[in-house]
CSV table of C-alpha atoms and ligand atoms in Angstrom, one decimal:
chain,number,residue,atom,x,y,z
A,431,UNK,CA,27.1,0.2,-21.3
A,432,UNK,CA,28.7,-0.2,-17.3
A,433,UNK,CA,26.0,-1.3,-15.1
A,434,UNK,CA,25.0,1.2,-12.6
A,435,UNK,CA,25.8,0.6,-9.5
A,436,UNK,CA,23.4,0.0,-6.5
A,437,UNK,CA,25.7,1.1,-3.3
A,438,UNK,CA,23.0,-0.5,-0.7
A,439,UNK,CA,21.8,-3.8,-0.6
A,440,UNK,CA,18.1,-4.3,-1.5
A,441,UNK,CA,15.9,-6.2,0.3
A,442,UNK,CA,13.7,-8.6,-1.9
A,443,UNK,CA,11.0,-10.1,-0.8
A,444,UNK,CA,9.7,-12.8,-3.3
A,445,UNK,CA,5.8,-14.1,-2.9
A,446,UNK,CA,3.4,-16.6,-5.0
A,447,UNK,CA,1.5,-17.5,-7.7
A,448,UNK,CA,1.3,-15.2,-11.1
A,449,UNK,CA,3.1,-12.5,-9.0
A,450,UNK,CA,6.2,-14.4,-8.7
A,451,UNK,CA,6.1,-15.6,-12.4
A,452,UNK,CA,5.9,-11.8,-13.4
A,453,UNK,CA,8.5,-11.1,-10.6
A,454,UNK,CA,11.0,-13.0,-12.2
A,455,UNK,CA,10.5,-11.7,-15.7
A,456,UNK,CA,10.4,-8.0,-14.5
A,457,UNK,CA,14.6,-9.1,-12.9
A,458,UNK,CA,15.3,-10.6,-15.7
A,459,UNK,CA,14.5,-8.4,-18.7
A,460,UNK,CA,14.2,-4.8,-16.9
A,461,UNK,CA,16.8,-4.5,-14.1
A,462,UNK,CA,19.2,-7.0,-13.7
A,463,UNK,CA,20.7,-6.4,-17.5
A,464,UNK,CA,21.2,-2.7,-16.4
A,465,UNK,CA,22.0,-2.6,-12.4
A,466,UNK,CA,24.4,-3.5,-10.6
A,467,UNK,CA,22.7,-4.9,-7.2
A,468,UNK,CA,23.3,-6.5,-4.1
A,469,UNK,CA,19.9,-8.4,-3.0
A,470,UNK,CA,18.9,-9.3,0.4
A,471,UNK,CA,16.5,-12.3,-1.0
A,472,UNK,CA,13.7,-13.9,1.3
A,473,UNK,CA,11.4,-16.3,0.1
A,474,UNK,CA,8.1,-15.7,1.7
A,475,UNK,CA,6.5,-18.1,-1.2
A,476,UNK,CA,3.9,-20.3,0.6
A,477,UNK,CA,5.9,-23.6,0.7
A,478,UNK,CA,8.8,-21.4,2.7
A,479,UNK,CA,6.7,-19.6,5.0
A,480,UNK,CA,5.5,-23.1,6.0
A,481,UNK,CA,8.5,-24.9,6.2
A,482,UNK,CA,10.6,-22.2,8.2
A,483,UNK,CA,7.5,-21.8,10.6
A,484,UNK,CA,7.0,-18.5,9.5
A,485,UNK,CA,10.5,-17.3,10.5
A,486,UNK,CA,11.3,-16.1,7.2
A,487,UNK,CA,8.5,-13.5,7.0
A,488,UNK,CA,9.9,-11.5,10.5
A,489,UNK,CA,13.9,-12.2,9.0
A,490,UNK,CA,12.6,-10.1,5.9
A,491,UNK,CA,10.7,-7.6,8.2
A,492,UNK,CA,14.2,-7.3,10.1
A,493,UNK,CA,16.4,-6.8,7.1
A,494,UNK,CA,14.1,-3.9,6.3
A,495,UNK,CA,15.3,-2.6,9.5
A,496,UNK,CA,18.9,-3.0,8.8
A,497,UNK,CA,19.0,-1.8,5.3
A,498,UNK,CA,16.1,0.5,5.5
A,499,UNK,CA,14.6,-0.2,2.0
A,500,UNK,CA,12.8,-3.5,0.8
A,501,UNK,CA,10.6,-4.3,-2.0
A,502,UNK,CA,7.8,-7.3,-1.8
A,503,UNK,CA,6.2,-9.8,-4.2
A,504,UNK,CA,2.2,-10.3,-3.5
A,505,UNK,CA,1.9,-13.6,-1.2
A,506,UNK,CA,-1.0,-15.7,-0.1
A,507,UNK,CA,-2.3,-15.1,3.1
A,508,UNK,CA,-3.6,-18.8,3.9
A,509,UNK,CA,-7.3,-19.4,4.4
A,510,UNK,CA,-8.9,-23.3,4.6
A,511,UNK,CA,-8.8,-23.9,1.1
A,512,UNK,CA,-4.8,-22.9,1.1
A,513,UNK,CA,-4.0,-25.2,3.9
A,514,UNK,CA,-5.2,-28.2,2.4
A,515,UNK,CA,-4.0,-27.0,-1.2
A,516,UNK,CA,-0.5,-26.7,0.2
A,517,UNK,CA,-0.4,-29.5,2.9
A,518,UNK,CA,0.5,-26.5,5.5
A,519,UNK,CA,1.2,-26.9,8.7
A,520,UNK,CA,-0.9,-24.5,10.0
A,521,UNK,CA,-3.1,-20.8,9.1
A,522,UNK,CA,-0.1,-19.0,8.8
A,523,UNK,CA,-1.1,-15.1,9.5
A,524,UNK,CA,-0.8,-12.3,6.9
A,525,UNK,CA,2.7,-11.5,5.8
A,526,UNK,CA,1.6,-8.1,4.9
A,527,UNK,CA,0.4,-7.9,8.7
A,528,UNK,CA,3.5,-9.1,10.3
A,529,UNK,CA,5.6,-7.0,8.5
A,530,UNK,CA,3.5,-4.0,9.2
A,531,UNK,CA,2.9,-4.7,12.8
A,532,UNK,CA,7.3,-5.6,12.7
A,533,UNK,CA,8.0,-1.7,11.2
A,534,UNK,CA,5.1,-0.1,12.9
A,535,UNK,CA,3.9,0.8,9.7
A,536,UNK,CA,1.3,3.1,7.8
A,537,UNK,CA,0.5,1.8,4.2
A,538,UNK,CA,0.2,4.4,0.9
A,539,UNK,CA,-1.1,3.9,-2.2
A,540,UNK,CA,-1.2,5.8,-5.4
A,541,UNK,CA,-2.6,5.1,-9.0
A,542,UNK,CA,-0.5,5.2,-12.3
A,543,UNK,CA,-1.6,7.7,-14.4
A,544,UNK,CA,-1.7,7.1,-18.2
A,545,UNK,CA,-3.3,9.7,-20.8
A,546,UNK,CA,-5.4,6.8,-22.1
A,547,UNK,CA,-7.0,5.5,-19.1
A,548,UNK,CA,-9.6,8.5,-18.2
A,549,UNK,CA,-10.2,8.0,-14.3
A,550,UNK,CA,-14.1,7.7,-13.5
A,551,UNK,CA,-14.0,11.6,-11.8
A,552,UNK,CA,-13.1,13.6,-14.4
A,553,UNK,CA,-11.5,16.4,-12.3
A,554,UNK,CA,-8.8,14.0,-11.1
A,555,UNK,CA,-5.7,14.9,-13.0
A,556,UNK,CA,-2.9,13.7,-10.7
A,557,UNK,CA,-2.7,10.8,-8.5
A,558,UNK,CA,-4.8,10.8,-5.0
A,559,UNK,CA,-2.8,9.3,-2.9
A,560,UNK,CA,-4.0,7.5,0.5
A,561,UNK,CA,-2.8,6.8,3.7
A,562,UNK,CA,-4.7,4.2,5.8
A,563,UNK,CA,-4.5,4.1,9.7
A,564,UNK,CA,-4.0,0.3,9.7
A,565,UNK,CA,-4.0,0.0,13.7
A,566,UNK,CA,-7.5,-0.1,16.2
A,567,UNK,CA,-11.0,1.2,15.5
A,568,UNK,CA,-13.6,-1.6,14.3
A,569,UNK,CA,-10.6,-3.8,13.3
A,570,UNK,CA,-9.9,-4.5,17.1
A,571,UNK,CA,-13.6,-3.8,18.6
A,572,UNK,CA,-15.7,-5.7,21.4
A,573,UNK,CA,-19.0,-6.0,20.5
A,574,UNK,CA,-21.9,-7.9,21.8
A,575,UNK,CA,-25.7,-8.3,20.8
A,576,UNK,CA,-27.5,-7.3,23.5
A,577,UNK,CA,-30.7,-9.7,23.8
A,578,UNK,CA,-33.3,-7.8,26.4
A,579,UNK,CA,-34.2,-4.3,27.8
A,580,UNK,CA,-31.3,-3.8,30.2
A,581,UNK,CA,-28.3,-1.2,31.0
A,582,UNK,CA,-25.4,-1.0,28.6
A,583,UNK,CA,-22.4,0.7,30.6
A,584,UNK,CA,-18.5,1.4,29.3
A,585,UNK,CA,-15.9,1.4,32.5
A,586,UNK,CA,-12.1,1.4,32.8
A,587,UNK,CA,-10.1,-0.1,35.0
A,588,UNK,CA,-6.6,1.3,35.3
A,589,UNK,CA,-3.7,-1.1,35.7
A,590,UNK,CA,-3.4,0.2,39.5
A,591,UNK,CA,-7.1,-1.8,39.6
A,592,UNK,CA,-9.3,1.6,40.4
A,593,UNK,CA,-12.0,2.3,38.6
A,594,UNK,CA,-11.3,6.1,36.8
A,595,UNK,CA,-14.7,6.0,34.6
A,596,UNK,CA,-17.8,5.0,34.1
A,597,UNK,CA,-20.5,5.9,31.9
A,598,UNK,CA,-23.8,4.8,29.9
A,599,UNK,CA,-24.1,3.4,26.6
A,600,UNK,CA,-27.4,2.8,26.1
A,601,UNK,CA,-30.5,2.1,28.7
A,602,UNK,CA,-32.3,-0.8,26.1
A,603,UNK,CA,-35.7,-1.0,26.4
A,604,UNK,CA,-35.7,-4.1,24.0
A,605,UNK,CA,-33.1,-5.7,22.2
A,606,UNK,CA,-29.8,-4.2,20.1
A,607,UNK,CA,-26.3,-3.9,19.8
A,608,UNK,CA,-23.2,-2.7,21.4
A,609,UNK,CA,-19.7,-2.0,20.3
A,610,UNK,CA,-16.5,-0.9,21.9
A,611,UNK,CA,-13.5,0.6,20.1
A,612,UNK,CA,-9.9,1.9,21.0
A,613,UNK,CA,-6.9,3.6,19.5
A,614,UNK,CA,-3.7,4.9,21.4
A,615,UNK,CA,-2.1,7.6,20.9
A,616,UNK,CA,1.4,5.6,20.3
A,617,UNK,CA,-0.2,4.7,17.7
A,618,UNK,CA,-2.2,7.6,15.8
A,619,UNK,CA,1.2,9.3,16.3
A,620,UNK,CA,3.0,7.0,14.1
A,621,UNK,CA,0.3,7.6,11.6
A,622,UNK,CA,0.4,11.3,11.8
A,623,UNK,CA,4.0,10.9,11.2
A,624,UNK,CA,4.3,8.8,8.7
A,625,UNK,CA,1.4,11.0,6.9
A,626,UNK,CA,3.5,14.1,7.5
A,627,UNK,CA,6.7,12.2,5.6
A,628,UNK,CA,5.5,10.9,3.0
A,629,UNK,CA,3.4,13.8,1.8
A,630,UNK,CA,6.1,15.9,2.3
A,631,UNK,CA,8.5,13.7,0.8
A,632,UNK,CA,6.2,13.5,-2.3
A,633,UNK,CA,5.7,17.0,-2.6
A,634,UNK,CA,1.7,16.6,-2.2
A,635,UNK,CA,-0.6,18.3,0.1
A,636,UNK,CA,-2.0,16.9,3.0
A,637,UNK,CA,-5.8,16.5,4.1
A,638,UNK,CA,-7.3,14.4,6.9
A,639,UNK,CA,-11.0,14.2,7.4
A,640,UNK,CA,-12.1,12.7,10.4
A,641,UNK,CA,-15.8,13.5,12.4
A,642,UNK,CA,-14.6,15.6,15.5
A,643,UNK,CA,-17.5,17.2,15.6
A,644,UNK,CA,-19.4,13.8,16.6
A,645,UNK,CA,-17.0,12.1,18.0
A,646,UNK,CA,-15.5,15.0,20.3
A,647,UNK,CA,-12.9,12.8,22.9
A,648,UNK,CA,-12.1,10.2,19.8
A,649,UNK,CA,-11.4,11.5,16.4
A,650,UNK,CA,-11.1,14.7,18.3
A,651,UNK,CA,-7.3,13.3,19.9
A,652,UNK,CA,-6.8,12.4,16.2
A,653,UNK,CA,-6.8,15.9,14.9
A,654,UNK,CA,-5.4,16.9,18.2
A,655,UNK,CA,-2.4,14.6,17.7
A,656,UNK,CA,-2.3,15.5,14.2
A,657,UNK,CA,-2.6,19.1,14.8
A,658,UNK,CA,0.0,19.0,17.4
A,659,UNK,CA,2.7,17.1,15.0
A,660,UNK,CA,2.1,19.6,12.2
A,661,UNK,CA,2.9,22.7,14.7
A,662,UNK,CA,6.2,20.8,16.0
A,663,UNK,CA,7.6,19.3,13.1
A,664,UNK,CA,6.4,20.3,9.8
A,665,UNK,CA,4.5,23.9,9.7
A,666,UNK,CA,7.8,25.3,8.8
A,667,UNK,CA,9.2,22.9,6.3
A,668,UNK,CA,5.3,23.2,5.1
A,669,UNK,CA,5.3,26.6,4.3
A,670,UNK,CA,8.7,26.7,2.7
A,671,UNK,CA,7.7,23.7,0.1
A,672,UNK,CA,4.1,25.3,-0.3
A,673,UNK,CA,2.5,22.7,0.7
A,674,UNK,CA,-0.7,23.0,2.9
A,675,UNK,CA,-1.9,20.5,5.9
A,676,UNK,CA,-5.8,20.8,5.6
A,677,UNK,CA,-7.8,19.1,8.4
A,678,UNK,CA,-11.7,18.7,7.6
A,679,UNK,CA,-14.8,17.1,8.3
A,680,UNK,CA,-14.6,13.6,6.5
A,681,UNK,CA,-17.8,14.9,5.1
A,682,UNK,CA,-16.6,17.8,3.8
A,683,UNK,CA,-13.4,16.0,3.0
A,684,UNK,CA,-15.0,13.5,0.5
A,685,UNK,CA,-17.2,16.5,-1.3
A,686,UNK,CA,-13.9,18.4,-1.9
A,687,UNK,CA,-12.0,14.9,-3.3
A,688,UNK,CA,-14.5,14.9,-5.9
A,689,UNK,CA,-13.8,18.6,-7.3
A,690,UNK,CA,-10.2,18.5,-7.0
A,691,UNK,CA,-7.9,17.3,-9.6
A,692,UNK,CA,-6.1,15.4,-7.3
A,693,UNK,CA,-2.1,15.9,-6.2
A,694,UNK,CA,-2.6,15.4,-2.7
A,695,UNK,CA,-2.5,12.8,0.4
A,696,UNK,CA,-6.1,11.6,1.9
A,697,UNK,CA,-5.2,10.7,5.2
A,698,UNK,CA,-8.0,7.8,6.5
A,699,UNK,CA,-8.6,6.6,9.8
A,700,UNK,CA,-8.9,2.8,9.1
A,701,UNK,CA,-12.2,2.0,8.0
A,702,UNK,CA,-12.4,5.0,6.0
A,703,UNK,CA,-9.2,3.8,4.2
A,704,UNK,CA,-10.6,0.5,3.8
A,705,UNK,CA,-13.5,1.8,2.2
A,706,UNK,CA,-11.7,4.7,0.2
A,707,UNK,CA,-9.0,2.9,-0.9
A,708,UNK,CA,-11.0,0.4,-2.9
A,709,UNK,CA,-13.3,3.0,-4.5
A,710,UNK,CA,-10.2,4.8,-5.9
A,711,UNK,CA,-8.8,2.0,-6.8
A,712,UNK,CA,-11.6,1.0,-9.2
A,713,UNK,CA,-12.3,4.7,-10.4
A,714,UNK,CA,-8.6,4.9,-11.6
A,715,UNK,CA,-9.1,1.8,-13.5
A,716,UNK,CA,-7.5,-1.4,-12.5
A,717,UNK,CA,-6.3,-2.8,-9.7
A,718,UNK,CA,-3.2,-3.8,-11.5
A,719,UNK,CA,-2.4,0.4,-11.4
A,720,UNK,CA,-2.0,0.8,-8.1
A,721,UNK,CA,1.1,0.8,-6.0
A,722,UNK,CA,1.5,0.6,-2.2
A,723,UNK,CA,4.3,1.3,0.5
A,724,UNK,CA,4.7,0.4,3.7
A,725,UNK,CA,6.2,3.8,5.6
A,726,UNK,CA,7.6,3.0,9.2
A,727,UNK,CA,8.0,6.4,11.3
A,728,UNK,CA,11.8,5.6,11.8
A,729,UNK,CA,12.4,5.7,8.3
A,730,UNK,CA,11.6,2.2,6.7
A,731,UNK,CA,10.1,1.5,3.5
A,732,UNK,CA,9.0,-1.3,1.9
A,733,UNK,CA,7.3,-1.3,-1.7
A,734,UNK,CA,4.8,-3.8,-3.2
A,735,UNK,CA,2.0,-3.5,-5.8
A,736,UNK,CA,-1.6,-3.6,-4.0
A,737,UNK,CA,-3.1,-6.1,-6.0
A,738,UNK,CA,-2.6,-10.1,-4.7
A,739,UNK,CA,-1.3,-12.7,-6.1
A,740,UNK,CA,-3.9,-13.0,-9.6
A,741,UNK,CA,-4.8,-16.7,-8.7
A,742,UNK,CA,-7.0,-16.9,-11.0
A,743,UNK,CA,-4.5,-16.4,-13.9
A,744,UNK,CA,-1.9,-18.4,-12.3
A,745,UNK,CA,-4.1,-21.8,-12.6
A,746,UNK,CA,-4.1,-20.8,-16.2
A,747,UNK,CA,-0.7,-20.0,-16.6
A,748,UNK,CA,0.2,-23.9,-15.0
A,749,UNK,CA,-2.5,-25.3,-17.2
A,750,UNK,CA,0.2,-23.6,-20.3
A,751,UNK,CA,-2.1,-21.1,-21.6
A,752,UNK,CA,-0.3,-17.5,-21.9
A,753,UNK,CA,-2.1,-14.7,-19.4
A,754,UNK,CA,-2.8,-11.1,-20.3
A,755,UNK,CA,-1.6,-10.1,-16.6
A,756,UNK,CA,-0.3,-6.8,-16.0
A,757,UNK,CA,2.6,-6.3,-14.3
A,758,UNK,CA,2.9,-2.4,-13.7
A,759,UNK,CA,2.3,-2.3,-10.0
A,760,UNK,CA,5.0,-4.9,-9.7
A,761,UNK,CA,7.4,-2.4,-12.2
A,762,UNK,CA,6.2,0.3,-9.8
A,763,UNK,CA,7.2,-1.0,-6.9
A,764,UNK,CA,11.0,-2.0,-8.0
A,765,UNK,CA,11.1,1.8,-9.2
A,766,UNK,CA,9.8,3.4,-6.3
A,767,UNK,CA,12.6,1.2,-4.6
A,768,UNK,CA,15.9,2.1,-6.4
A,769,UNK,CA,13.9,5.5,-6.5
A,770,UNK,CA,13.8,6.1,-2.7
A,771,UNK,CA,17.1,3.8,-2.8
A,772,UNK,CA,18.8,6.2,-4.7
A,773,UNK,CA,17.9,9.5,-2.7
A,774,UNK,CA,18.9,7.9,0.3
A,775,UNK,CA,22.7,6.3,-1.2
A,776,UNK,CA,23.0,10.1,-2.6
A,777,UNK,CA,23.3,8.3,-6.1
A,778,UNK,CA,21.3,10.7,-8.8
A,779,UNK,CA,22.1,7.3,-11.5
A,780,UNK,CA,19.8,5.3,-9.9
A,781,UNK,CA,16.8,7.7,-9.7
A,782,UNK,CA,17.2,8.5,-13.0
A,783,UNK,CA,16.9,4.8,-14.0
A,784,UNK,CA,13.7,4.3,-11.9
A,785,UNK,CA,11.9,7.5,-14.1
A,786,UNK,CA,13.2,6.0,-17.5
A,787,UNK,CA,11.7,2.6,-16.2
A,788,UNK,CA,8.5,4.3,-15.0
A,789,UNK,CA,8.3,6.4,-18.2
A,790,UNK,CA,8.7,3.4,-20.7
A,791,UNK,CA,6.1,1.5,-18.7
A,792,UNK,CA,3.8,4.7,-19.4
A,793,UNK,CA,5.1,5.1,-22.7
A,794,UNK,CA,4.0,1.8,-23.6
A,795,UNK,CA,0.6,1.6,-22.7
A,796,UNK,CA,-0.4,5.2,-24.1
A,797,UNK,CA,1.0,4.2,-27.5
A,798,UNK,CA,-2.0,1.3,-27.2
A,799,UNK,CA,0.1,-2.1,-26.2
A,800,UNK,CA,-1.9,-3.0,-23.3
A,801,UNK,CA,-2.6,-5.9,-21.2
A,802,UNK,CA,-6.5,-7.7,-21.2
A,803,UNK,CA,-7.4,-5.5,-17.8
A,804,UNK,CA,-6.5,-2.1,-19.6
A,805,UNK,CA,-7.8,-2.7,-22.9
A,806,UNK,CA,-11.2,-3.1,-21.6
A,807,UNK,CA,-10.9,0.3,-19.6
A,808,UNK,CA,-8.8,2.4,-22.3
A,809,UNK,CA,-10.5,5.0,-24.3
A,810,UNK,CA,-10.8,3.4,-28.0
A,811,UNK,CA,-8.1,3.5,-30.7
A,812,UNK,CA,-7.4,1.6,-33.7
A,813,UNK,CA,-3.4,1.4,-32.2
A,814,UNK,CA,-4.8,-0.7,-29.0
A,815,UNK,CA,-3.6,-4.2,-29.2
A,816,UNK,CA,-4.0,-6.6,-25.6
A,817,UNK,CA,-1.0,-8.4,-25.6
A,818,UNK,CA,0.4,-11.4,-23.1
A,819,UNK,CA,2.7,-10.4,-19.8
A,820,UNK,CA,5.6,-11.3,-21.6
A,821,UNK,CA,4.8,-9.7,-24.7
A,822,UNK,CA,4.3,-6.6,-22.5
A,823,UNK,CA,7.2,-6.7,-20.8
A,824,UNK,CA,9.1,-7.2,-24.0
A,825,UNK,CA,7.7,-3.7,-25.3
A,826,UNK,CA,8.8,-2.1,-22.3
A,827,UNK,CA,12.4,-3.5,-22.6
A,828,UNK,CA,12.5,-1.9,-25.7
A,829,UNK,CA,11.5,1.3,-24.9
A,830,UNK,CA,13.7,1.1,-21.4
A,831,UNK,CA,17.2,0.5,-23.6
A,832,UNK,CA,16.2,3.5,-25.9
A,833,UNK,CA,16.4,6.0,-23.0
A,834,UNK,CA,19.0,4.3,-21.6
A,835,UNK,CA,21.5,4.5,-24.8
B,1381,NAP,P1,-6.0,-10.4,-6.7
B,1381,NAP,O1,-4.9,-11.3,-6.7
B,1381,NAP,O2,-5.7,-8.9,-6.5
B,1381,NAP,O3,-6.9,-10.5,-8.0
B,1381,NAP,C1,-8.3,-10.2,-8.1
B,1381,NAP,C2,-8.6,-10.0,-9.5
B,1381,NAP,O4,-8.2,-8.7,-9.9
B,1381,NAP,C3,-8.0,-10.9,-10.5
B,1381,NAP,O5,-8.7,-12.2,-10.6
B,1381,NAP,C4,-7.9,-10.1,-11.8
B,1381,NAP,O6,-9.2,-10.1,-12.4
B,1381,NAP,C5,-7.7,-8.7,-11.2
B,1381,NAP,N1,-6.2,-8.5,-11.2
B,1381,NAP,C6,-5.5,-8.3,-10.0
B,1381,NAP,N2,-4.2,-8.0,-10.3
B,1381,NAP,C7,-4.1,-8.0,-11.7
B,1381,NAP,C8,-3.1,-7.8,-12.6
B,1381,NAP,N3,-1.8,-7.6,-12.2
B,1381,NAP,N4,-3.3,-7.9,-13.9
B,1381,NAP,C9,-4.6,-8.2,-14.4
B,1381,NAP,N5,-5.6,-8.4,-13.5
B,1381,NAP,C10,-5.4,-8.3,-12.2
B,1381,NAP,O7,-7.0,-10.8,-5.4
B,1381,NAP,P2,-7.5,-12.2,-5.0
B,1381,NAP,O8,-7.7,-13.1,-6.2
B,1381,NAP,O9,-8.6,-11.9,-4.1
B,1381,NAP,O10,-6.4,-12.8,-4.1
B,1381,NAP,C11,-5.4,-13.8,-4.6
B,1381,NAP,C12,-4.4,-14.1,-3.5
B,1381,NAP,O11,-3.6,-12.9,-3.2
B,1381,NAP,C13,-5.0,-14.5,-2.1
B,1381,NAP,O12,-4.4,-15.7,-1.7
B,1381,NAP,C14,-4.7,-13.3,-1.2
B,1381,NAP,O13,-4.4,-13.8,0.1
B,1381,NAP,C15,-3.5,-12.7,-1.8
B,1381,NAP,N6,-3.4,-11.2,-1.6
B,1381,NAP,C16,-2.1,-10.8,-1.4
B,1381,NAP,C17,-1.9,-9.4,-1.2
B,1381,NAP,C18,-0.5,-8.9,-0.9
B,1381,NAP,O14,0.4,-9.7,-0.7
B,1381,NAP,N7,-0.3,-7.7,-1.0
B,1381,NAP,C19,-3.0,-8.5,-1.4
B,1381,NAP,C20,-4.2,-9.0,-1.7
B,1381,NAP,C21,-4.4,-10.4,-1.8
B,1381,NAP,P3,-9.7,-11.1,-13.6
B,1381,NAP,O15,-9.6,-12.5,-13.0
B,1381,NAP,O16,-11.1,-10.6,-13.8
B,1381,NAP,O17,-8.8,-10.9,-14.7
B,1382,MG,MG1,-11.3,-2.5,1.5
């Protein structure tokens, strides 16, 4: 069989640890034998990020600008223990955060459904996607413990150096706590765009929950903002798609998540993403299901899985023993490249590789050939048998050439 060809280069982003072991499996057995690619390759493993000073992590973030699509390995952001483990130079920052900060980014995830992994909520029948605000709110706050009774008072200053406001936080009769937070609105419009896009791209609904009600000025220009984009650019393409935008009380936003069955975009202001994000993550099963992309509001993407870089199973992997690590996300996030890839190169042969690819990854797990982290969350058969990664992958190569004959 011809290779199918891959018109626009790919950006690949390689990372660390268990990831990049599975990383090079999933090339080796499931695309390269079947596509024809070009790949724009950066190393952002560890020992590169260090030795290029870092430069190699904005180079990838700027090839995802020129190319427009990109897919990324899990890599280590660097803590104490990883300095002195790797002889680095210094605490090298987040890659994920440079990049993100690079494409002005807002990060989606969404679960991989199989029949034989029941999520916890047993209304949810399609995936709940999420869209996290990743700029401002607690994440960039000023906060101070306030020791005695005294006058807490918010001001600002503008950059002309008068004073346009001024007003009470608190008159403390003992001691307490005080916390200042921003947004722009730069910013929550690049949110609300990227929101509108991707659900709309995705066919899904749209709901945003924040507490305007509360928090009149602040979430209040969120749904304002959001409200605003939805009239200008999307009520119309909306309507024609049948697709609703439904702003709600977070609240009341959370109650209705839990009766519905799912097929929709929960837009989160950051810390309810943060928080969100990780409870659906576990009620859908494993980590190891869940997929994440990096949307920029001119049009960027970059895919990844939204797990790390399984440490723990990478110091047995060195040590020789064979892991039981799961490398769907990872799968995932090459499809929903040559997917999006694809649509955008006009080139129907690519899309359809990336739903064969998806489908024998499916395929494969609901006919009971699992990996350690799904057998103990799978409903019980007597066809479930945990296998090793490679073993895994192997069963989804087979299935992948079947289709593709
Ligand atoms: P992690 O790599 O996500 O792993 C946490 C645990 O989740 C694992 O020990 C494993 O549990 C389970 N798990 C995760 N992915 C799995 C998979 N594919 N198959 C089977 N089990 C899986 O998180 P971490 O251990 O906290 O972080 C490790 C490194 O990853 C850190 O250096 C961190 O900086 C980095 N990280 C990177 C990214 C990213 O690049 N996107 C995201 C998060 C973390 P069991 O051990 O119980 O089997
Ligand atoms: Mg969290």
């Amino acid at each position: 069989m011809a290779k199918i060809n891959v018109k626009t280069p790919i950006v690949e982003i390689d990372g660390d640890e268990m990831t990049r072991v599975m990383w090079k499996m999933v090339k080796e057995q499931l695309l390269l034998p079947y596509l024809d690619m070009k790949l724009e390759y950066y190393d952002l493993q560890l020992k590169n990020r260090d030795a290029t000073d870092d430069k190699v992590t904005l180079e990838s973030a700027e090839a995802i600008k020129k190319y427009g699509v990109g897919v990324k390995c899990a890599t280590i952001t660097p803590n104490k223990d990883r300095v002195k483990e790797y002889n680095l130079k210094q605490e090298w920052s987040s890659p994920n955060g440079t990049i993100r900060a690079a494409l002005d980014g807002t990060v989606f995830r969404a679960p991989i459904l199989v029949k034989n992994v029941l999520p916890a909520v047993r209304s949810w029948k399609k995936p709940i996607h999420i869209g996290r605000h990743a700029y401002g709110d607690v994440y960039k706050n000023c906060e101070f413990r306030v020791p005695e009774a005294g006058k807490a008072e918010i001001t600002f200053t503008s950059s002309a150096g008068k004073e346009l406001f001024r007003g009470t936080i608190q008159d403390f009769k003992g001691p307490g706590i005080i916390q200042g937070i921003h947004n722009t609105d730069k910013s929550i419009a690049s949110f609300a765009k990227a929101c509108f896009t991707y659900a709309y791209d995705q066919k899904i609904h749209l709901w945003f929950g924040a507490k305007d009600t509360i928090s009149k000025t602040y979430d209040g220009q969120f749904k304002k903002i959001f409200e605003e984009e939805y009239q200008k650019n999307w009520k119309e393409k909306y309507e024609a798609a049948g697709l609703n935008y439904v702003f709600t009380l977070i609240d009341d936003t959370v109650a209705r998540i839990m009766k519905s069955e799912g097929g929709l975009l929960w837009a989160c202001k950051n810390y309810d993403g943060d928080v969100m994000s990780d409870m659906l993550g576990s009620a859908y099963g494993s980590l190891a299901m869940m997929t994440s992309v990096l949307v920029s509001p001119q049009g960027f993407y970059e895919f990844e899985a939204s797990h790390g870089t399984v440490q723990k199973h990478y110091y047995k992997y060195l040590k020789g023993e064979k892991t039981s690590t799961n490398p769907a996300a990872i799968i995932f996030a090459w499809t929903g490249c040559l997917r999006k890839r694809g649509e955008l190169d006009g080139t129907p042969q690519v899309v359809d590789f990336a739903n064969k690819l998806e489908a024998a990854v499916v395929e494969t797990i609901e006919g009971g050939v699992m990996t350690g982290d799904l057998i103990a969350v799978a409903n019980p058969s007597p066809s479930n048998k945990q296998v090793n990664t490679e073993e895994f992958i192997s069963e989804v190569a087979k299935r992948l050439k079947k289709k593709l004959k």
